[in-house]
mmCIF file of C-alpha atoms and ligand atoms in Angstrom:
data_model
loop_
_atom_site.group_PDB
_atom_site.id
_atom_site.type_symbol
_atom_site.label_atom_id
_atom_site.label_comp_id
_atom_site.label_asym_id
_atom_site.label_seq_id
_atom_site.Cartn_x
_atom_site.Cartn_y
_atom_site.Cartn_z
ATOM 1 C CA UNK C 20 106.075 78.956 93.873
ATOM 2 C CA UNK C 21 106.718 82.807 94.780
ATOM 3 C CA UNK C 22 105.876 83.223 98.455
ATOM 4 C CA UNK C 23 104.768 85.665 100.835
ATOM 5 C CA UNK C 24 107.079 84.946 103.388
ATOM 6 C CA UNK C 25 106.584 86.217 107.417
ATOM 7 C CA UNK C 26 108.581 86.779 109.612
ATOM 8 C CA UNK C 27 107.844 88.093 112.651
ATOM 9 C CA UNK C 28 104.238 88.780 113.270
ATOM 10 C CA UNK C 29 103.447 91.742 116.055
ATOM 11 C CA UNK C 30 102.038 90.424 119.268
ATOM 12 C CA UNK C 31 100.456 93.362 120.969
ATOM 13 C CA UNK C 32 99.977 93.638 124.996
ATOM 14 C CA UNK C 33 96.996 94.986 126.178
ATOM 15 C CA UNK C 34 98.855 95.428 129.602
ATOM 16 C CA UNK C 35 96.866 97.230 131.971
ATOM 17 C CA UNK C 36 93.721 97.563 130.479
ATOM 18 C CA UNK C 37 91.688 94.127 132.051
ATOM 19 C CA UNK C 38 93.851 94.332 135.450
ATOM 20 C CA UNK C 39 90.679 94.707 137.126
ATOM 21 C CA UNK C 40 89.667 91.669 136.131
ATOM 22 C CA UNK C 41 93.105 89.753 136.928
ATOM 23 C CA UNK C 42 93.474 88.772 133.359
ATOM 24 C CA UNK C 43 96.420 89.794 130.519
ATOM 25 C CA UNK C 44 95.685 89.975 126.944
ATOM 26 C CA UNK C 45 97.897 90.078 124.190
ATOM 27 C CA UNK C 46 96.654 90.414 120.202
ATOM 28 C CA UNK C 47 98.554 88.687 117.735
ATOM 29 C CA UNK C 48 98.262 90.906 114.717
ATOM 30 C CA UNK C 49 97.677 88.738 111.483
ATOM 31 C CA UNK C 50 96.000 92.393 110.390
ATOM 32 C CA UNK C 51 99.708 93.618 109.562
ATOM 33 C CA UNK C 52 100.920 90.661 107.188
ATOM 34 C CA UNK C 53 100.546 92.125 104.516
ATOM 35 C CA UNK C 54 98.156 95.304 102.797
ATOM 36 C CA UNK C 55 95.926 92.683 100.832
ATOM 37 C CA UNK C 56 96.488 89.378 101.864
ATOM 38 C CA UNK C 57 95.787 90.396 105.443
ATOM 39 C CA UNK C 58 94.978 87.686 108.684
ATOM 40 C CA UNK C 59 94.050 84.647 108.406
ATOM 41 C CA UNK C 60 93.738 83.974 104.587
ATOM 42 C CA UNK C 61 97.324 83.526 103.632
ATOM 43 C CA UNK C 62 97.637 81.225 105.636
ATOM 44 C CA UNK C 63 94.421 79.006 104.186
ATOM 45 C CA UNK C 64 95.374 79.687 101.341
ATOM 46 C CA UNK C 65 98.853 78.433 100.689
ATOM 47 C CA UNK C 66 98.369 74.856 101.254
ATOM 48 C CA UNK C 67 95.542 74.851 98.894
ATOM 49 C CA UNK C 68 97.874 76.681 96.325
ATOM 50 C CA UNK C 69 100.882 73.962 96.811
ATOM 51 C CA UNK C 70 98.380 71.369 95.611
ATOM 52 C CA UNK C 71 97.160 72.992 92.773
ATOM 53 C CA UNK C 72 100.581 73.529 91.734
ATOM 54 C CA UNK C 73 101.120 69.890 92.449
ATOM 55 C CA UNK C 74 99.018 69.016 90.327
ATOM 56 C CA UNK C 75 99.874 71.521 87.451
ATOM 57 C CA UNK C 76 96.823 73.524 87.741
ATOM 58 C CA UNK C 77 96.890 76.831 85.881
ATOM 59 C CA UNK C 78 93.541 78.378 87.353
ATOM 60 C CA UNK C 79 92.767 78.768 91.030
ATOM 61 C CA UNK C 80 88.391 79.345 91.531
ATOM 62 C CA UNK C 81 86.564 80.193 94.609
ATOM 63 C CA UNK C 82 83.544 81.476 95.721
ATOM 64 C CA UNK C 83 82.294 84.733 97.794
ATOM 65 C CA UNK C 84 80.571 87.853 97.923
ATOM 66 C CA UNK C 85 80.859 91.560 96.792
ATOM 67 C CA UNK C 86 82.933 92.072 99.983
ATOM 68 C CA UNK C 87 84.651 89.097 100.215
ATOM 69 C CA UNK C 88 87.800 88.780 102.203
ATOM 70 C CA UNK C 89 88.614 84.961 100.713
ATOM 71 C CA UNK C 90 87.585 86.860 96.959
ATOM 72 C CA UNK C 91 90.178 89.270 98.087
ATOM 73 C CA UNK C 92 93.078 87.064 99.258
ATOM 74 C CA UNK C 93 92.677 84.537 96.890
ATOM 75 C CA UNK C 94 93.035 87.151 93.703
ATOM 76 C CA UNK C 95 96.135 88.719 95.569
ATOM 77 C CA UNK C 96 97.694 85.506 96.421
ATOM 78 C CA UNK C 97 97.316 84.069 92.646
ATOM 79 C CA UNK C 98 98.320 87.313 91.291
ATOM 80 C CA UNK C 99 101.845 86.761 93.245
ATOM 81 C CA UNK C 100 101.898 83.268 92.481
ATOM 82 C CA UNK C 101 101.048 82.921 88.815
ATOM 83 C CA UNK C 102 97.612 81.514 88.968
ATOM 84 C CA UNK C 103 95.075 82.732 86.757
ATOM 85 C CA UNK C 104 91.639 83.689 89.486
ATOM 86 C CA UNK C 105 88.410 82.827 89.026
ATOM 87 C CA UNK C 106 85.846 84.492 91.092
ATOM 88 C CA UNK C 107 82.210 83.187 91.487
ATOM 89 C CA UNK C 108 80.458 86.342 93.360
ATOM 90 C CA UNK C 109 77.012 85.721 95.123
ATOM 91 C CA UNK C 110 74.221 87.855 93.434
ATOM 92 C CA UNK C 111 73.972 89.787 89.838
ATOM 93 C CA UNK C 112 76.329 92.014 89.510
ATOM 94 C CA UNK C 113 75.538 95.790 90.468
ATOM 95 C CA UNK C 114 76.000 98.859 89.092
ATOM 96 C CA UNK C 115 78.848 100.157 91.088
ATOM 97 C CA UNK C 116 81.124 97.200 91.918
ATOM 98 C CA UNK C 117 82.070 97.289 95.626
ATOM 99 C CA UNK C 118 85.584 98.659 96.284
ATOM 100 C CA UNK C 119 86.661 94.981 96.981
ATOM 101 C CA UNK C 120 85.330 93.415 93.779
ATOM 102 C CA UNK C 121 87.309 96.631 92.229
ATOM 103 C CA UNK C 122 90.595 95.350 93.996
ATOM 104 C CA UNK C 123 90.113 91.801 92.705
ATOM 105 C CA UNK C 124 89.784 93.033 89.243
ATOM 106 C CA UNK C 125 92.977 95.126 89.397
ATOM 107 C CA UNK C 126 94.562 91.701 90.760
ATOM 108 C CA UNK C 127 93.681 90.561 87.431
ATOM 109 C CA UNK C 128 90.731 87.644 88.869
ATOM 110 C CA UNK C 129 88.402 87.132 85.907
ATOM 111 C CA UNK C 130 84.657 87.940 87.961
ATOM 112 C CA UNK C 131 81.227 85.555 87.260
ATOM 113 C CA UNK C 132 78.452 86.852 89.017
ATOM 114 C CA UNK C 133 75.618 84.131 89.927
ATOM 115 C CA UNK C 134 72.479 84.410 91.217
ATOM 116 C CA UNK C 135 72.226 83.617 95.030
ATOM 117 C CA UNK C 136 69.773 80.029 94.318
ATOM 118 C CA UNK C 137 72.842 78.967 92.133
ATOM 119 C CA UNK C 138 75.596 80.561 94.481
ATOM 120 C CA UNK C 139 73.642 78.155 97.914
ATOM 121 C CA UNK C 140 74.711 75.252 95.613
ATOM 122 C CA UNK C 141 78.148 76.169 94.804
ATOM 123 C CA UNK C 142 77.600 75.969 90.728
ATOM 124 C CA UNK C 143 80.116 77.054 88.378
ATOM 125 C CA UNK C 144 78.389 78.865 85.615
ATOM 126 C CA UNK C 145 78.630 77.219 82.282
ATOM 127 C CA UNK C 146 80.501 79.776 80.486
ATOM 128 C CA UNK C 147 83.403 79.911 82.883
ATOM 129 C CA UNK C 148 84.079 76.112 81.377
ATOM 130 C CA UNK C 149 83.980 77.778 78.028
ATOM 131 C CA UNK C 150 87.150 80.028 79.021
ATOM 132 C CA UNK C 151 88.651 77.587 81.194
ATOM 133 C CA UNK C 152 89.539 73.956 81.277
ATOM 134 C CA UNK C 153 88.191 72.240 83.767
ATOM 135 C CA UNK C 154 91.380 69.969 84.129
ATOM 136 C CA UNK C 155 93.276 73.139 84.676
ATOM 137 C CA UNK C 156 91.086 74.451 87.279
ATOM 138 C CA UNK C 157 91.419 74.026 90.738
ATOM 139 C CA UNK C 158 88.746 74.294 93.284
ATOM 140 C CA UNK C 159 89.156 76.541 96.435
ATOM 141 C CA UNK C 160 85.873 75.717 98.909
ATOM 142 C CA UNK C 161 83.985 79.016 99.557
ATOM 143 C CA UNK C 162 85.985 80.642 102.849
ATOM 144 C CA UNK C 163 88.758 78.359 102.236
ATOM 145 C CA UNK C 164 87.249 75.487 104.073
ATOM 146 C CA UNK C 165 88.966 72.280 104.295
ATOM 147 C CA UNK C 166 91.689 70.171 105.114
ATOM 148 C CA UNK C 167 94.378 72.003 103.208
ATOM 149 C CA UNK C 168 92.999 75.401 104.880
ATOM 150 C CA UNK C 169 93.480 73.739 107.981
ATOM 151 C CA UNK C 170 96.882 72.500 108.097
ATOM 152 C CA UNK C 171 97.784 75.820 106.678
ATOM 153 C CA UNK C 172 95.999 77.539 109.580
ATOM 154 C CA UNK C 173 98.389 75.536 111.632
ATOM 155 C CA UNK C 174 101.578 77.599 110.986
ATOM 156 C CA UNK C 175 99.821 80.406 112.486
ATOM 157 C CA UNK C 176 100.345 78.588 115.792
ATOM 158 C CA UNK C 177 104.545 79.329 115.299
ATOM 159 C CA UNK C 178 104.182 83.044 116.042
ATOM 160 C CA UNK C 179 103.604 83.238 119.635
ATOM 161 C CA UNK C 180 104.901 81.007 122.921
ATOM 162 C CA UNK C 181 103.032 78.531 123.907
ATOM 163 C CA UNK C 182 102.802 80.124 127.292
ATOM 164 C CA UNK C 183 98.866 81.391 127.087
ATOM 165 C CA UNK C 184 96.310 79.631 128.890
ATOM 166 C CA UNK C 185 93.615 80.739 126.757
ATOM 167 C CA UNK C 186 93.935 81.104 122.827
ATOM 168 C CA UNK C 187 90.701 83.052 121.012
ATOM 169 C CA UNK C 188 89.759 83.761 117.606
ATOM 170 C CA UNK C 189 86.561 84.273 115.378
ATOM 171 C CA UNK C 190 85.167 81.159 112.942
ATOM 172 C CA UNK C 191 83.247 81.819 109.979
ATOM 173 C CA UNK C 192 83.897 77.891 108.677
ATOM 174 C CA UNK C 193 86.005 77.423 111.612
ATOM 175 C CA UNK C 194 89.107 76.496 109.397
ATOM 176 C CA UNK C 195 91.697 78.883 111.625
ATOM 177 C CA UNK C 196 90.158 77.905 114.333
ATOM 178 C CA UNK C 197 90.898 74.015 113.442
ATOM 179 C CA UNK C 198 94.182 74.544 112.937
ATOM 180 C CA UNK C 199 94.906 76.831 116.085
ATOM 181 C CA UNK C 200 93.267 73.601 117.919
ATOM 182 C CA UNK C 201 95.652 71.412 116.412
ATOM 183 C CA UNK C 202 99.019 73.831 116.940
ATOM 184 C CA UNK C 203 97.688 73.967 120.836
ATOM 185 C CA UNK C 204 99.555 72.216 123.722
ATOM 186 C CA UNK C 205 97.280 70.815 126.596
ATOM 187 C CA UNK C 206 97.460 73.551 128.708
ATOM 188 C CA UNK C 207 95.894 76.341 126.091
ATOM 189 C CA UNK C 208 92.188 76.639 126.026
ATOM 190 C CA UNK C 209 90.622 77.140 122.353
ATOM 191 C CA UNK C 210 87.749 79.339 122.257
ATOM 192 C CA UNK C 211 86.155 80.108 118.786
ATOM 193 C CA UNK C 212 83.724 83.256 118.310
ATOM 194 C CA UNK C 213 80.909 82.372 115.700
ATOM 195 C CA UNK C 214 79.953 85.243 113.855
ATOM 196 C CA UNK C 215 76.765 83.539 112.234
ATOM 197 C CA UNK C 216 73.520 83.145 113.623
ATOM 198 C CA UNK C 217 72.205 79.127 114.056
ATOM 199 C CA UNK C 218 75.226 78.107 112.715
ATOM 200 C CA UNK C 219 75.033 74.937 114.241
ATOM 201 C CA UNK C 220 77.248 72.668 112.527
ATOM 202 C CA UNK C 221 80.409 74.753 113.366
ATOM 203 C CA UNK C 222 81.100 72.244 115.773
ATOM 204 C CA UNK C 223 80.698 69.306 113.195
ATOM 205 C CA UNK C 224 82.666 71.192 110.481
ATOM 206 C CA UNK C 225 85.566 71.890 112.735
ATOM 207 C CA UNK C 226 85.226 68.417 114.281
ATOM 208 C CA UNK C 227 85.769 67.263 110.440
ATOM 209 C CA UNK C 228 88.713 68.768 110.333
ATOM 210 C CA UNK C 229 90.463 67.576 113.117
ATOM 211 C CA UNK C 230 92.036 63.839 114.359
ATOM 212 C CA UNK C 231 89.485 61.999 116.630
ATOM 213 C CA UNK C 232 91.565 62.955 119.910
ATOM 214 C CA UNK C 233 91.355 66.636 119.486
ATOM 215 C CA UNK C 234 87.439 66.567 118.392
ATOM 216 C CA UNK C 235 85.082 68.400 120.816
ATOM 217 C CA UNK C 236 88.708 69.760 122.893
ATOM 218 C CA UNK C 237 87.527 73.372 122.566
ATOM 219 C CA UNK C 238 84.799 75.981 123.006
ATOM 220 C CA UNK C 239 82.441 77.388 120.856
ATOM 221 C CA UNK C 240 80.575 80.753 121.488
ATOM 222 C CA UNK C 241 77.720 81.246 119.245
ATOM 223 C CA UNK C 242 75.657 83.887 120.869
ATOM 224 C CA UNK C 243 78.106 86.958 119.679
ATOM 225 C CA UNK C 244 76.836 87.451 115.750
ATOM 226 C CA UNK C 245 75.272 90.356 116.708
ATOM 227 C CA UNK C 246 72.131 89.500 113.990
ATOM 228 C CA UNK C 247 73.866 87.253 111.855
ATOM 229 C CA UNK C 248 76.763 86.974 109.148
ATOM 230 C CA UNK C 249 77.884 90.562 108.718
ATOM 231 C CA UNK C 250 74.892 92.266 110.555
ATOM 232 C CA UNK C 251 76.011 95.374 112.476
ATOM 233 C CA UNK C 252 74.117 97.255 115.397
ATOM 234 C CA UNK C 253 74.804 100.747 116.931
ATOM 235 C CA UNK C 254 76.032 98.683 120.047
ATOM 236 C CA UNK C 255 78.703 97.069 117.771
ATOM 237 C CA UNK C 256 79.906 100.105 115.703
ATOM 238 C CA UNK C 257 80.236 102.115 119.265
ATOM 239 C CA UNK C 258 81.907 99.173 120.611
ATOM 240 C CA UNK C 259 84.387 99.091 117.898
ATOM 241 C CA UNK C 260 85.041 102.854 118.217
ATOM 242 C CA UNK C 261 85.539 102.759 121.711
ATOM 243 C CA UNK C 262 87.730 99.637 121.527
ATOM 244 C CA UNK C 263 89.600 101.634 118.798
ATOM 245 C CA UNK C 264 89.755 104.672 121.090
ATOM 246 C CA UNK C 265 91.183 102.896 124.240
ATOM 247 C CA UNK C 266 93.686 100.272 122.435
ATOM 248 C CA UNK C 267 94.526 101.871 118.967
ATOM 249 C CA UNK C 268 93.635 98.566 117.681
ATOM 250 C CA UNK C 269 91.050 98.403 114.877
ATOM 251 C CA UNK C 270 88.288 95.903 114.050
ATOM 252 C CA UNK C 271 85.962 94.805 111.491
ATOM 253 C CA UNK C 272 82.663 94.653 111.298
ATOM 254 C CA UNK C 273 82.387 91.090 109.825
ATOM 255 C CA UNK C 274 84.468 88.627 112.575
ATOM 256 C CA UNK C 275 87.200 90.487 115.266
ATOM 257 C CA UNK C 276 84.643 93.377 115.598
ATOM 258 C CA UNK C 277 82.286 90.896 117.355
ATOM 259 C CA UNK C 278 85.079 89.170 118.648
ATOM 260 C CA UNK C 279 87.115 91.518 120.398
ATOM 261 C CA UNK C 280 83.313 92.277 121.669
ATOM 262 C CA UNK C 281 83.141 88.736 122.887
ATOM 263 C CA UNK C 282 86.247 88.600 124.706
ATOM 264 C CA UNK C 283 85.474 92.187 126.426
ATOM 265 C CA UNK C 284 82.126 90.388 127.588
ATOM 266 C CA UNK C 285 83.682 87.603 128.544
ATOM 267 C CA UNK C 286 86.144 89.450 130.627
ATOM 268 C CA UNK C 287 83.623 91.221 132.374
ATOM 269 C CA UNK C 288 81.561 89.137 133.420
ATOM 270 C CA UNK C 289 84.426 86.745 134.965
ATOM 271 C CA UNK C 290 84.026 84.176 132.566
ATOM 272 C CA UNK C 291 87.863 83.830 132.469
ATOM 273 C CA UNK C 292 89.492 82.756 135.328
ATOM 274 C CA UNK C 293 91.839 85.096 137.036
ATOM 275 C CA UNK C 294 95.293 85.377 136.136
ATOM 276 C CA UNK C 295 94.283 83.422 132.736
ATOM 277 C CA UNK C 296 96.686 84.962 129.805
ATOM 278 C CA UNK C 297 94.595 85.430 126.981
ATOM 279 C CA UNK C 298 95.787 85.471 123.297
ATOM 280 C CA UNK C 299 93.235 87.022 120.920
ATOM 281 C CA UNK C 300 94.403 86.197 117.377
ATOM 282 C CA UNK C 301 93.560 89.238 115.354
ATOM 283 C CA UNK C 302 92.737 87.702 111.496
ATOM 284 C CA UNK C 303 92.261 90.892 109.716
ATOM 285 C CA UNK C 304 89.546 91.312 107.275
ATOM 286 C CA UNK C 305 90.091 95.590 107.500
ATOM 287 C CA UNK C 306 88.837 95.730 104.091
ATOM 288 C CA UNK C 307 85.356 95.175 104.329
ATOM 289 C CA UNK C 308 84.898 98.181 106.742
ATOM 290 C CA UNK C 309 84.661 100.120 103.281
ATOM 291 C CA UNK C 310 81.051 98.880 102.870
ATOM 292 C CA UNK C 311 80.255 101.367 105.329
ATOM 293 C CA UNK C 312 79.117 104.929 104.749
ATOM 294 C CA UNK C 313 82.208 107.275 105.521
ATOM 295 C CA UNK C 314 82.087 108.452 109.040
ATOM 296 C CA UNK C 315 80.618 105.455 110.662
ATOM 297 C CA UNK C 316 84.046 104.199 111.961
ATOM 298 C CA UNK C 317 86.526 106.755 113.175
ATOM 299 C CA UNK C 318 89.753 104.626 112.045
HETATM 300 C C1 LIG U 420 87.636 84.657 106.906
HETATM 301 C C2 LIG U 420 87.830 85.345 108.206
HETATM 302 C C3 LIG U 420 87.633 84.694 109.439
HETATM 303 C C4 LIG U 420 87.066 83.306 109.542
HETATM 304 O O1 LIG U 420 87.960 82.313 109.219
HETATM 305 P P1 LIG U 420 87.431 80.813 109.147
HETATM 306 O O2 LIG U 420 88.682 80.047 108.948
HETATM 307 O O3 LIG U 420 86.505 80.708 107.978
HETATM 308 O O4 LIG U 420 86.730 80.496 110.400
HETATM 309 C C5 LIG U 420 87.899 85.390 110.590
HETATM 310 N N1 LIG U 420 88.326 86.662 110.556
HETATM 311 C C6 LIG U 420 88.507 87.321 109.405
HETATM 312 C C7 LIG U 420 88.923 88.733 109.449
HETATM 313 C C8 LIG U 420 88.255 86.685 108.197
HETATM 314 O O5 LIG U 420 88.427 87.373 107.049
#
């Protein structure tokens, strides 16, 4: 199987900037892996893509919406690989296809739009089984969630030292976020970001990933979602620009927008003890920023 093969991946120091607070941050920059396939979803991905080819799957399907970053990374990642896509996008389709559902179709994924009752319950549409065998077909979870996403999320734990006391990143399923847990040595301190609002079996569904002696070993923060899964406020667009202003790093408004947020707040308010070293893992997800009227963002 052709792969998209890494390096190095950047680790960025914050240096100065939360010296006030007696704390040093570094980014680990999963944003620059590649123009498409950016952060975290290579890496979920490729485990999930050795199986199928295990098992001599032609067709790769997953779920997601019109901005998807999974839709995204799964089309790109087939499209290197050989796989035929299969996208199943929440809600009819619209008029003017969103800029990522255009990318997807130029990476050659074959789009089924379903109706969001149908989408909650994760039903392939009938006529895809008329194009495509089912035998041939393998089954990505929606946002890559599962054990194969996990112990792919684990590699990502081989591009920086193990000499942080404090490792954070943001969970949608909490996938990444499992496998940074289970890459951690005793002395690193996980703390996940949820970016959904009463999401309250994140715990359970990373707990379900993981081996019984590493279940519970981390932190969860759910009170950063700003309004919910990809909600945005004033406060967290002028955040964002700020943040972009002082650190030339940029966000998104989905997960590491909120995030980066987070780990600002928790900064300031001394959550982190001093002289903690704090690596934020930045996971990408750039492209959804183009759901945005022009303007809003100033990177
Ligand atoms: C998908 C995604 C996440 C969440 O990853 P999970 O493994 O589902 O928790 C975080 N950040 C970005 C940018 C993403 O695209």
């Amino acid at each position: 199987m052709q792969q998209l093969i890494i390096d190095t991946i950047r680790i960025y120091s914050l240096k100065n900037m939360y010296q006030p607070y007696n704390v040093e941050v570094d980014i680990l920059r999963l944003d620059e892996i590649h123009p498409v396939i950016s952060g975290n979803k290579w890496f979920k991905l490729k485990e999930y893509l050795h199986e199928a080819e295990r098992e001599g799957k032609k067709n790769i399907l997953t779920f997601g919406g019109a901005w998807s970053n999974h839709i995204l990374a799964t089309a790109a990642a087939c499209n290197l690989t050989n796989f035929n896509s299969i996208g199943i996008v929440r809600g009819e389709k619209a008029q003017n296809l969103s800029a990522t559902l255009e990318d997807v179709l130029k990476l050659k994924m074959k789009l089924f739009f379903t109706e969001r009752s149908s989408y909650a319950q994760k039903k392939v549409p009938e006529e895809v089984w008329h194009q495509y065998k089912q035998e041939e077909t393998y089954i990505i979870p929606e946002g890559g969630y599962g054990l194969a996403g996990c112990s792919g999320a684990y590699d990502i734990g081989n591009y920086y030292s193990k000499k942080y006391s404090h490792v954070i990143t943001a969970c949608g399923t909490g996938t990444t976020f499992a496998g940074l847990v289970k890459a951690a040595t005793n002395n690193e301190k996980l703390i996940g970001i949820s970016v959904l609002k009463n999401h309250l079996g994140l715990t359970t569904d990373i707990n379900q990933l993981l081996p019984l002696y590493l279940q519970n070993q981390f932190t969860i923060m759910n009170d950063f979602h700003f309004g919910g899964y990809a909600k945005i406020t004033k406060e967290l667009i002028s955040f964002m620009n700020s943040y972009y202003l002082q650190t030339s790093i940029p966000t998104d408004i989905v997960y590491t927008g909120k995030m980066f947020y987070a780990v600002d707040q928790l900064i300031k308010i001394n959550h982190l003890p001093a002289n903690s070293q704090i690596l934020i893992i930045h996971t990408g997800g750039l492209q959804g920023n183009r759901s945005l009227p022009k303007g809003t963002l100033i990177f």
